[in-house]
Amino acid sequence: MIVVLKHGVEREKREQLIEWLRGQGLGIHISEGEFQTVLGLIGDTSRVDMDLIASLGIVDSVKRVTEPFKCCNRKFHPEDMVVEVGDVKIGGGNFCMIAGPCSVESEDQIVTVAKAVKASGANVLRGGAFKPRTSPYDFQGLKGTGIELLKIARKETGLPIVTEIMGVNHLPLFEDVDIIQVGARNMQNFDLLRELGKLRKPILLKRGLANTLKELLMSAEYIMAGGNEQVILCERGIRTFDDYTRNTLDLAAVPMLRELTHLPIIVDPSHATGIARLVPPMALAATACGADGLIIEVHNDPMHALCDGAQSLRPEEYDALAKKVYSVREVLNK
Ligand code: PEP
Ligand code: MN
């Protein structure tokens, strides 16, 4: 249920109402916008007397929220959420360019790629340290060492870092990571999501290979219900019957999610297509349909990459793409 307060309500009266609602065993999510304050009621609202609340002088309107997701529901929070990582802002009109290799392979590799993508305008560095590989015989990532190498690249370039966590037991290693990524395969690892909800740092939540948008939002809800509201959603392609591409990029997810939630929505055209030459057109399409950012795999030597070389752009290809992305953004902002 949401309670929209009238404009300019006295603080004391607002607090009295909030206390009264809390007294009924409800959690209250307060969203203070420029023009209106919205109280989101979380918990069992079936016994709350809607008419009584609506009759109060300070209340503008009361609505039931039928969707099972509350904290990430735009009705609870009409204004776009802006996730902040140092100086970088994501969402609410702020576009983020996350780039870097699929996996961290060596200091030279990650620092070289970090410098190159930064020069092209990227503002966050990606790199997998723990890799969720289909085969247990494939490269599994440099693990803790990989995170240390990402920190070196951060120091060299000033770019904040994002890297994937695969299990709750690795959390201590992620203390100094700027954005923690939950990969597609872990989107419904509810124990992990609950633990991430206890943190106060941004989480990049990728859509599962075969998950609906509602399931994605319910996973965001797990994190947010714990009090960590800084969630970035990522569309990275879903499994369909076609096998020319690695996945099928569901771009309609972007405007659909935009209606449903206030969270930033970014797109990963690399894992969505699996083919480097398809990354630029899909990145531009994602930008054009209103994504808040892109996460793109870039490698200085894709032919020898330990993971996902086929979908990795070379630095010069990323540079050319970034210029076009900025042109599309300019058109959108006109
Ligand atoms: C990744 O970003 O490195 C990754 C493994 O992506 P996904 O979880 O989307 O497959
Ligand atoms: Mn990859």
CSV table of C-alpha atoms and ligand atoms in Angstrom, one decimal, residues 102 126 131 271 297 307-308 311, ligand 2:
chain,number,residue,atom,x,y,z
A,102,CYS,CA,35.7,-11.0,-19.0
A,126,ARG,CA,34.8,-4.6,-15.0
A,131,LYS,CA,34.3,-17.1,-13.0
A,271,HIS,CA,27.0,-11.9,-23.1
A,297,GLU,CA,33.8,-6.9,-22.5
A,307,CYS,CA,37.4,-16.5,-21.4
A,308,ASP,CA,34.9,-15.0,-23.8
A,311,GLN,CA,32.6,-11.6,-27.8
B,2,MN,MN,32.3,-13.1,-20.0
